[in-house]
PDB file of C-alpha atoms and ligand atoms in Angstrom:
ATOM      1  CA  UNK J 589       0.000   0.000   0.000  1.00  0.00           C
ATOM      2  CA  UNK J 590       1.134   3.535  -0.694  1.00  0.00           C
ATOM      3  CA  UNK J 591       0.888   5.875   2.237  1.00  0.00           C
ATOM      4  CA  UNK J 592       0.585   9.652   2.071  1.00  0.00           C
ATOM      5  CA  UNK J 593       4.226   9.679   3.236  1.00  0.00           C
ATOM      6  CA  UNK J 594       5.581   7.679   0.292  1.00  0.00           C
ATOM      7  CA  UNK J 595       7.476   9.703  -2.284  1.00  0.00           C
ATOM      8  CA  UNK J 596       4.496   9.609  -4.633  1.00  0.00           C
ATOM      9  CA  UNK J 597       2.274  10.686  -1.764  1.00  0.00           C
ATOM     10  CA  UNK J 598       4.575  13.607  -1.000  1.00  0.00           C
ATOM     11  CA  UNK J 599       4.709  14.697  -4.647  1.00  0.00           C
ATOM     12  CA  UNK J 600       0.922  14.498  -4.873  1.00  0.00           C
ATOM     13  CA  UNK J 601       0.542  16.678  -1.788  1.00  0.00           C
ATOM     14  CA  UNK J 602       3.057  19.187  -3.156  1.00  0.00           C
ATOM     15  CA  UNK J 603       1.307  19.248  -6.522  1.00  0.00           C
ATOM     16  CA  UNK J 604      -2.094  19.823  -4.912  1.00  0.00           C
ATOM     17  CA  UNK J 605      -0.569  22.681  -2.931  1.00  0.00           C
ATOM     18  CA  UNK J 606       0.783  24.283  -6.104  1.00  0.00           C
ATOM     19  CA  UNK J 607      -2.606  23.960  -7.792  1.00  0.00           C
ATOM     20  CA  UNK J 608      -4.332  25.519  -4.788  1.00  0.00           C
ATOM     21  CA  UNK J 609      -1.827  28.347  -4.608  1.00  0.00           C
ATOM     22  CA  UNK J 610      -2.309  29.088  -8.313  1.00  0.00           C
ATOM     23  CA  UNK J 611      -6.075  29.183  -7.758  1.00  0.00           C
ATOM     24  CA  UNK J 612      -5.764  31.617  -4.875  1.00  0.00           C
ATOM     25  CA  UNK J 613      -3.367  33.845  -6.814  1.00  0.00           C
ATOM     26  CA  UNK J 614      -5.808  33.891  -9.728  1.00  0.00           C
ATOM     27  CA  UNK J 615      -8.663  34.803  -7.393  1.00  0.00           C
ATOM     28  CA  UNK J 616     -10.318  31.462  -8.016  1.00  0.00           C
ATOM     29  CA  UNK J 617     -11.890  28.975  -5.647  1.00  0.00           C
ATOM     30  CA  UNK J 618      -9.338  26.331  -4.578  1.00  0.00           C
ATOM     31  CA  UNK J 619     -11.048  23.162  -5.663  1.00  0.00           C
ATOM     32  CA  UNK J 620     -12.323  24.659  -8.911  1.00  0.00           C
ATOM     33  CA  UNK J 621      -9.465  22.957 -10.760  1.00  0.00           C
ATOM     34  CA  UNK J 622      -9.383  19.170 -11.026  1.00  0.00           C
ATOM     35  CA  UNK J 623      -6.224  17.127 -11.385  1.00  0.00           C
ATOM     36  CA  UNK J 624      -5.905  14.471 -14.058  1.00  0.00           C
ATOM     37  CA  UNK J 625      -2.797  12.411 -13.261  1.00  0.00           C
ATOM     38  CA  UNK J 626      -1.116  11.366 -16.524  1.00  0.00           C
ATOM     39  CA  UNK J 627       0.346   7.907 -16.030  1.00  0.00           C
ATOM     40  CA  UNK J 628       1.507   7.103 -19.584  1.00  0.00           C
ATOM     41  CA  UNK J 629       4.790   5.121 -19.771  1.00  0.00           C
ATOM     42  CA  UNK J 630       4.690   4.302 -16.043  1.00  0.00           C
ATOM     43  CA  UNK J 631       4.237   0.656 -15.044  1.00  0.00           C
ATOM     44  CA  UNK J 632       1.112  -0.743 -13.445  1.00  0.00           C
ATOM     45  CA  UNK J 633       2.938  -0.975 -10.092  1.00  0.00           C
ATOM     46  CA  UNK J 634       3.241   2.823 -10.014  1.00  0.00           C
ATOM     47  CA  UNK J 635      -0.380   3.221 -11.056  1.00  0.00           C
ATOM     48  CA  UNK J 636      -1.366   0.929  -8.190  1.00  0.00           C
ATOM     49  CA  UNK J 637       0.377   3.311  -5.790  1.00  0.00           C
ATOM     50  CA  UNK J 638      -1.576   6.221  -7.272  1.00  0.00           C
ATOM     51  CA  UNK J 639      -4.822   4.289  -6.801  1.00  0.00           C
ATOM     52  CA  UNK J 640      -3.853   3.570  -3.188  1.00  0.00           C
ATOM     53  CA  UNK J 641      -3.560   7.319  -2.681  1.00  0.00           C
ATOM     54  CA  UNK J 642      -7.164   7.739  -3.769  1.00  0.00           C
ATOM     55  CA  UNK J 643      -6.667   8.733  -7.401  1.00  0.00           C
ATOM     56  CA  UNK J 644      -9.136   6.963  -9.685  1.00  0.00           C
ATOM     57  CA  UNK J 645      -8.943   8.732 -13.051  1.00  0.00           C
ATOM     58  CA  UNK J 646      -5.724   8.196 -14.978  1.00  0.00           C
ATOM     59  CA  UNK J 647      -4.713   9.844 -18.267  1.00  0.00           C
ATOM     60  CA  UNK J 648      -3.140   7.646 -20.935  1.00  0.00           C
ATOM     61  CA  UNK J 649      -2.319   8.233 -24.575  1.00  0.00           C
ATOM     62  CA  UNK J 650      -2.138   4.727 -26.066  1.00  0.00           C
ATOM     63  CA  UNK J 651      -4.944   2.182 -26.087  1.00  0.00           C
ATOM     64  CA  UNK J 652      -2.540  -0.758 -26.205  1.00  0.00           C
ATOM     65  CA  UNK J 653      -0.981   0.507 -22.993  1.00  0.00           C
ATOM     66  CA  UNK J 654      -4.406   0.870 -21.378  1.00  0.00           C
ATOM     67  CA  UNK J 655      -5.268  -2.682 -22.390  1.00  0.00           C
ATOM     68  CA  UNK J 656      -2.101  -4.020 -20.767  1.00  0.00           C
ATOM     69  CA  UNK J 657      -2.465  -1.972 -17.595  1.00  0.00           C
ATOM     70  CA  UNK J 658      -6.157  -2.769 -17.326  1.00  0.00           C
ATOM     71  CA  UNK J 659      -5.274  -6.468 -17.300  1.00  0.00           C
ATOM     72  CA  UNK J 660      -2.671  -5.977 -14.588  1.00  0.00           C
ATOM     73  CA  UNK J 661      -5.046  -3.870 -12.510  1.00  0.00           C
ATOM     74  CA  UNK J 662      -8.142  -5.935 -13.229  1.00  0.00           C
ATOM     75  CA  UNK J 663      -9.205  -5.965  -9.569  1.00  0.00           C
ATOM     76  CA  UNK J 664      -8.973  -2.173  -9.261  1.00  0.00           C
ATOM     77  CA  UNK J 665     -11.460   0.518 -10.122  1.00  0.00           C
ATOM     78  CA  UNK J 666      -9.796   2.782 -12.693  1.00  0.00           C
ATOM     79  CA  UNK J 667     -11.357   5.340 -14.977  1.00  0.00           C
ATOM     80  CA  UNK J 668      -9.161   5.551 -18.055  1.00  0.00           C
ATOM     81  CA  UNK J 669      -9.038   8.948 -19.715  1.00  0.00           C
ATOM     82  CA  UNK J 670      -7.652   9.014 -23.261  1.00  0.00           C
ATOM     83  CA  UNK J 671      -5.607  12.139 -23.961  1.00  0.00           C
ATOM     84  CA  UNK J 672      -3.579  11.021 -26.995  1.00  0.00           C
ATOM     85  CA  UNK J 673      -4.291  10.971 -30.705  1.00  0.00           C
ATOM     86  CA  UNK J 674      -6.745   8.176 -31.532  1.00  0.00           C
ATOM     87  CA  UNK J 675      -6.768   6.405 -34.852  1.00  0.00           C
ATOM     88  CA  UNK J 676     -10.267   5.864 -36.186  1.00  0.00           C
ATOM     89  CA  UNK J 677      -9.713   2.102 -36.330  1.00  0.00           C
ATOM     90  CA  UNK J 678      -9.110   2.121 -32.550  1.00  0.00           C
ATOM     91  CA  UNK J 679     -12.581   3.457 -31.798  1.00  0.00           C
ATOM     92  CA  UNK J 680     -13.768  -0.014 -30.827  1.00  0.00           C
ATOM     93  CA  UNK J 681     -11.189  -0.323 -28.039  1.00  0.00           C
ATOM     94  CA  UNK J 682     -11.753   3.236 -26.907  1.00  0.00           C
ATOM     95  CA  UNK J 683     -15.499   2.670 -26.697  1.00  0.00           C
ATOM     96  CA  UNK J 684     -14.912  -0.392 -24.558  1.00  0.00           C
ATOM     97  CA  UNK J 685     -12.073   0.753 -22.285  1.00  0.00           C
ATOM     98  CA  UNK J 686     -12.239   4.524 -21.854  1.00  0.00           C
ATOM     99  CA  UNK J 687     -14.424   6.374 -19.414  1.00  0.00           C
ATOM    100  CA  UNK J 688     -13.604   9.610 -21.172  1.00  0.00           C
ATOM    101  CA  UNK J 689     -11.886  10.749 -24.392  1.00  0.00           C
ATOM    102  CA  UNK J 690     -10.283  14.190 -24.336  1.00  0.00           C
ATOM    103  CA  UNK J 691      -8.725  13.912 -27.800  1.00  0.00           C
ATOM    104  CA  UNK J 692     -11.818  14.033 -30.006  1.00  0.00           C
ATOM    105  CA  UNK J 693     -10.498  16.094 -32.901  1.00  0.00           C
ATOM    106  CA  UNK J 694     -12.375  15.100 -36.053  1.00  0.00           C
ATOM    107  CA  UNK J 695     -15.735  13.922 -37.362  1.00  0.00           C
ATOM    108  CA  UNK J 696     -14.535  10.546 -38.618  1.00  0.00           C
ATOM    109  CA  UNK J 697     -13.472   9.658 -35.082  1.00  0.00           C
ATOM    110  CA  UNK J 698     -16.730  10.948 -33.607  1.00  0.00           C
ATOM    111  CA  UNK J 699     -18.764   8.795 -36.018  1.00  0.00           C
ATOM    112  CA  UNK J 700     -16.629   5.724 -35.330  1.00  0.00           C
ATOM    113  CA  UNK J 701     -16.940   6.176 -31.559  1.00  0.00           C
ATOM    114  CA  UNK J 702     -20.683   6.769 -31.799  1.00  0.00           C
ATOM    115  CA  UNK J 703     -21.199   3.594 -33.843  1.00  0.00           C
ATOM    116  CA  UNK J 704     -19.213   1.463 -31.393  1.00  0.00           C
ATOM    117  CA  UNK J 705     -20.818   3.019 -28.338  1.00  0.00           C
ATOM    118  CA  UNK J 706     -24.227   2.174 -29.744  1.00  0.00           C
ATOM    119  CA  UNK J 707     -23.110  -1.446 -30.035  1.00  0.00           C
ATOM    120  CA  UNK J 708     -21.805  -1.353 -26.461  1.00  0.00           C
ATOM    121  CA  UNK J 709     -24.981   0.471 -25.377  1.00  0.00           C
ATOM    122  CA  UNK J 710     -23.097   3.084 -23.473  1.00  0.00           C
ATOM    123  CA  UNK J 711     -22.268   6.747 -23.660  1.00  0.00           C
ATOM    124  CA  UNK J 712     -18.971   8.522 -23.238  1.00  0.00           C
ATOM    125  CA  UNK J 713     -17.803  11.851 -21.866  1.00  0.00           C
ATOM    126  CA  UNK J 714     -15.719  13.627 -24.477  1.00  0.00           C
ATOM    127  CA  UNK J 715     -13.756  16.822 -24.780  1.00  0.00           C
ATOM    128  CA  UNK J 716     -13.031  18.342 -28.165  1.00  0.00           C
ATOM    129  CA  UNK J 717      -9.305  18.793 -28.643  1.00  0.00           C
ATOM    130  CA  UNK J 718      -8.615  22.155 -30.230  1.00  0.00           C
ATOM    131  CA  UNK J 719      -5.432  23.173 -32.009  1.00  0.00           C
ATOM    132  CA  UNK J 720      -4.399  26.466 -30.453  1.00  0.00           C
ATOM    133  CA  UNK J 721      -0.715  26.196 -31.329  1.00  0.00           C
ATOM    134  CA  UNK J 722       0.932  26.412 -34.759  1.00  0.00           C
ATOM    135  CA  UNK J 723       3.216  23.421 -34.165  1.00  0.00           C
ATOM    136  CA  UNK J 724       2.751  20.582 -36.681  1.00  0.00           C
ATOM    137  CA  UNK J 725       3.263  18.059 -33.886  1.00  0.00           C
ATOM    138  CA  UNK J 726       0.071  19.136 -32.116  1.00  0.00           C
ATOM    139  CA  UNK J 727      -3.270  17.595 -32.986  1.00  0.00           C
ATOM    140  CA  UNK J 728      -6.636  19.239 -32.679  1.00  0.00           C
ATOM    141  CA  UNK J 729      -9.571  20.692 -34.525  1.00  0.00           C
ATOM    142  CA  UNK J 730      -8.900  24.130 -36.046  1.00  0.00           C
ATOM    143  CA  UNK J 731     -10.854  26.442 -33.727  1.00  0.00           C
ATOM    144  CA  UNK J 732     -12.943  28.093 -36.437  1.00  0.00           C
ATOM    145  CA  UNK J 733     -14.419  24.668 -37.248  1.00  0.00           C
ATOM    146  CA  UNK J 734     -15.833  24.272 -33.728  1.00  0.00           C
ATOM    147  CA  UNK J 735     -19.378  25.565 -34.368  1.00  0.00           C
ATOM    148  CA  UNK J 736     -19.917  23.241 -37.356  1.00  0.00           C
ATOM    149  CA  UNK J 737     -18.328  20.354 -35.437  1.00  0.00           C
ATOM    150  CA  UNK J 738     -20.627  20.888 -32.462  1.00  0.00           C
ATOM    151  CA  UNK J 739     -23.606  21.031 -34.804  1.00  0.00           C
ATOM    152  CA  UNK J 740     -22.610  17.690 -36.342  1.00  0.00           C
ATOM    153  CA  UNK J 741     -22.184  16.094 -32.892  1.00  0.00           C
ATOM    154  CA  UNK J 742     -25.803  16.905 -32.054  1.00  0.00           C
ATOM    155  CA  UNK J 743     -26.930  13.775 -33.890  1.00  0.00           C
ATOM    156  CA  UNK J 744     -24.588  11.520 -31.909  1.00  0.00           C
ATOM    157  CA  UNK J 745     -26.443  10.714 -28.713  1.00  0.00           C
ATOM    158  CA  UNK J 746     -23.693   8.577 -27.222  1.00  0.00           C
ATOM    159  CA  UNK J 747     -21.175  11.415 -27.017  1.00  0.00           C
ATOM    160  CA  UNK J 748     -21.553  13.857 -24.126  1.00  0.00           C
ATOM    161  CA  UNK J 749     -19.403  16.886 -24.892  1.00  0.00           C
ATOM    162  CA  UNK J 750     -18.272  18.250 -21.526  1.00  0.00           C
ATOM    163  CA  UNK J 751     -15.706  20.786 -22.711  1.00  0.00           C
ATOM    164  CA  UNK J 752     -12.580  21.539 -24.687  1.00  0.00           C
ATOM    165  CA  UNK J 753      -8.982  20.386 -24.409  1.00  0.00           C
ATOM    166  CA  UNK J 754      -5.773  21.850 -25.736  1.00  0.00           C
ATOM    167  CA  UNK J 755      -2.001  21.614 -25.554  1.00  0.00           C
ATOM    168  CA  UNK J 756      -0.310  25.000 -25.548  1.00  0.00           C
ATOM    169  CA  UNK J 757       2.675  25.819 -27.713  1.00  0.00           C
ATOM    170  CA  UNK J 758       5.918  24.458 -26.292  1.00  0.00           C
ATOM    171  CA  UNK J 759       7.771  27.732 -25.787  1.00  0.00           C
ATOM    172  CA  UNK J 760       9.617  29.692 -23.114  1.00  0.00           C
ATOM    173  CA  UNK J 761       7.528  32.720 -24.157  1.00  0.00           C
ATOM    174  CA  UNK J 762       4.833  32.758 -21.477  1.00  0.00           C
ATOM    175  CA  UNK J 763       2.728  35.231 -23.458  1.00  0.00           C
ATOM    176  CA  UNK J 764       2.561  32.759 -26.344  1.00  0.00           C
ATOM    177  CA  UNK J 765       1.603  29.929 -23.981  1.00  0.00           C
ATOM    178  CA  UNK J 766      -0.998  32.081 -22.263  1.00  0.00           C
ATOM    179  CA  UNK J 767      -2.502  33.060 -25.638  1.00  0.00           C
ATOM    180  CA  UNK J 768      -3.212  29.378 -26.395  1.00  0.00           C
ATOM    181  CA  UNK J 769      -5.110  28.961 -23.134  1.00  0.00           C
ATOM    182  CA  UNK J 770      -6.970  32.260 -23.550  1.00  0.00           C
ATOM    183  CA  UNK J 771      -8.013  31.176 -27.033  1.00  0.00           C
ATOM    184  CA  UNK J 772      -9.515  27.928 -25.710  1.00  0.00           C
ATOM    185  CA  UNK J 773     -11.475  29.797 -23.054  1.00  0.00           C
ATOM    186  CA  UNK J 774     -12.749  32.273 -25.633  1.00  0.00           C
ATOM    187  CA  UNK J 775     -14.059  29.450 -27.809  1.00  0.00           C
ATOM    188  CA  UNK J 776     -15.689  27.763 -24.802  1.00  0.00           C
ATOM    189  CA  UNK J 777     -17.479  31.025 -24.055  1.00  0.00           C
ATOM    190  CA  UNK J 778     -18.539  31.377 -27.703  1.00  0.00           C
ATOM    191  CA  UNK J 779     -19.966  27.851 -27.749  1.00  0.00           C
ATOM    192  CA  UNK J 780     -21.893  28.584 -24.569  1.00  0.00           C
ATOM    193  CA  UNK J 781     -23.283  31.726 -26.176  1.00  0.00           C
ATOM    194  CA  UNK J 782     -24.389  29.541 -29.112  1.00  0.00           C
ATOM    195  CA  UNK J 783     -26.409  27.421 -26.674  1.00  0.00           C
ATOM    196  CA  UNK J 784     -23.968  24.615 -25.894  1.00  0.00           C
ATOM    197  CA  UNK J 785     -24.207  25.125 -22.141  1.00  0.00           C
ATOM    198  CA  UNK J 786     -22.862  21.648 -21.390  1.00  0.00           C
ATOM    199  CA  UNK J 787     -19.500  22.656 -22.874  1.00  0.00           C
ATOM    200  CA  UNK J 788     -17.972  23.928 -19.621  1.00  0.00           C
ATOM    201  CA  UNK J 789     -14.712  22.149 -18.987  1.00  0.00           C
ATOM    202  CA  UNK J 790     -11.338  23.493 -20.027  1.00  0.00           C
ATOM    203  CA  UNK J 791      -8.710  20.763 -19.886  1.00  0.00           C
ATOM    204  CA  UNK J 792      -5.514  22.756 -20.191  1.00  0.00           C
ATOM    205  CA  UNK J 793      -2.180  22.958 -18.429  1.00  0.00           C
ATOM    206  CA  UNK J 794       0.554  20.331 -17.981  1.00  0.00           C
ATOM    207  CA  UNK J 795       3.559  20.031 -15.657  1.00  0.00           C
ATOM    208  CA  UNK J 796       5.390  22.959 -17.241  1.00  0.00           C
ATOM    209  CA  UNK J 797       2.542  25.400 -17.692  1.00  0.00           C
ATOM    210  CA  UNK J 798      -0.401  24.566 -15.418  1.00  0.00           C
ATOM    211  CA  UNK J 799      -0.091  27.705 -13.301  1.00  0.00           C
ATOM    212  CA  UNK J 800      -0.541  29.855 -16.428  1.00  0.00           C
ATOM    213  CA  UNK J 801      -3.461  27.678 -17.495  1.00  0.00           C
ATOM    214  CA  UNK J 802      -5.150  28.154 -14.125  1.00  0.00           C
ATOM    215  CA  UNK J 803      -4.763  31.923 -14.501  1.00  0.00           C
ATOM    216  CA  UNK J 804      -6.552  31.597 -17.846  1.00  0.00           C
ATOM    217  CA  UNK J 805      -9.469  29.580 -16.500  1.00  0.00           C
ATOM    218  CA  UNK J 806      -8.446  25.932 -16.671  1.00  0.00           C
ATOM    219  CA  UNK J 807     -10.870  23.574 -14.919  1.00  0.00           C
ATOM    220  CA  UNK J 808      -8.614  20.519 -15.227  1.00  0.00           C
ATOM    221  CA  UNK J 809      -4.841  20.226 -15.404  1.00  0.00           C
ATOM    222  CA  UNK J 810      -3.223  17.099 -16.877  1.00  0.00           C
ATOM    223  CA  UNK J 811      -0.045  16.458 -14.980  1.00  0.00           C
ATOM    224  CA  UNK J 812       2.444  13.660 -15.629  1.00  0.00           C
ATOM    225  CA  UNK J 813       6.103  14.305 -14.883  1.00  0.00           C
ATOM    226  CA  UNK J 814       5.550  16.730 -11.988  1.00  0.00           C
ATOM    227  CA  UNK J 815       3.731  13.897 -10.223  1.00  0.00           C
ATOM    228  CA  UNK J 816       5.245  10.609 -11.401  1.00  0.00           C
ATOM    229  CA  UNK J 817       8.736  11.845 -12.342  1.00  0.00           C
ATOM    230  CA  UNK J 818      10.543  11.979 -15.671  1.00  0.00           C
ATOM    231  CA  UNK J 819       9.282   9.610 -18.337  1.00  0.00           C
ATOM    232  CA  UNK J 820      11.544   6.991 -19.876  1.00  0.00           C
ATOM    233  CA  UNK J 821      10.497   6.257 -23.457  1.00  0.00           C
ATOM    234  CA  UNK J 822      13.224   3.661 -24.003  1.00  0.00           C
TER     235      UNK J 822
HETATM  236  C1  PLP W1451       1.905  13.606 -21.613  1.00  0.00           C
HETATM  237  C2  PLP W1451       0.767  14.550 -21.662  1.00  0.00           C
HETATM  238  C3  PLP W1451       0.482  15.382 -20.570  1.00  0.00           C
HETATM  239  C4  PLP W1451       1.338  15.450 -19.310  1.00  0.00           C
HETATM  240  O1  PLP W1451       2.572  16.012 -19.608  1.00  0.00           O
HETATM  241  P1  PLP W1451       3.613  16.416 -18.419  1.00  0.00           P
HETATM  242  O2  PLP W1451       4.426  17.481 -19.053  1.00  0.00           O
HETATM  243  O3  PLP W1451       4.373  15.196 -18.090  1.00  0.00           O
HETATM  244  O4  PLP W1451       2.815  16.915 -17.284  1.00  0.00           O
HETATM  245  C5  PLP W1451      -0.637  16.193 -20.655  1.00  0.00           C
HETATM  246  N1  PLP W1451      -1.424  16.198 -21.751  1.00  0.00           N
HETATM  247  C6  PLP W1451      -1.194  15.414 -22.816  1.00  0.00           C
HETATM  248  C7  PLP W1451      -2.112  15.479 -23.988  1.00  0.00           C
HETATM  249  C8  PLP W1451      -0.080  14.574 -22.816  1.00  0.00           C
HETATM  250  O5  PLP W1451       0.148  13.807 -23.880  1.00  0.00           O
END
């Protein structure tokens, strides 16, 4: 069992403190920002420690990895949150394994998920991933396509759109990073004004930039390395 005094427990407490402090500094209610621990690349033994500490939602970016970890943690209650690019032909696995998909970025994927979810007779919380950064390496729907995208999703009853997700530009220029987050919030507000009141969540901010994201209205930060340590992709 992992106690609050284990190194992971200490890092979790320190991270929660930083999130709270950022909320207070931004004049926001501490507790208005949720934490999504991002456990990709870490072994099931580390995830088990996180679960022992009371975390239940875990962010992952590869379905194969979720499948493996799910098997190893079969006796545990985990809500898997997909945050990585999903190929359309993986919709079947996503519909079966994920409790939430934050990387919905195109209609083909939405249709594929909707079809599979109908087969599984379940619904899924989704966030629309928006491209707010010019980098080619970043996925996401171009923001000006959001209204038409939301309109198209209306016919897909299995998908519950809870909000928007983005990755900010990877840059030391904090103004450029902040602009990505501000852009996501602006589009969330526009969608609400168009009548999509359920689109409330703003999943934005990672280990290196979550304080800025909280200043710009983030409701959920996705934190990996600041909690679990540096990732080893070898
Ligand atoms: C890996 C990842 C994160 C977490 O990144 P850290 O810098 O380790 O906090 C957050 N969001 C997405 C989409 C990711 O792929």
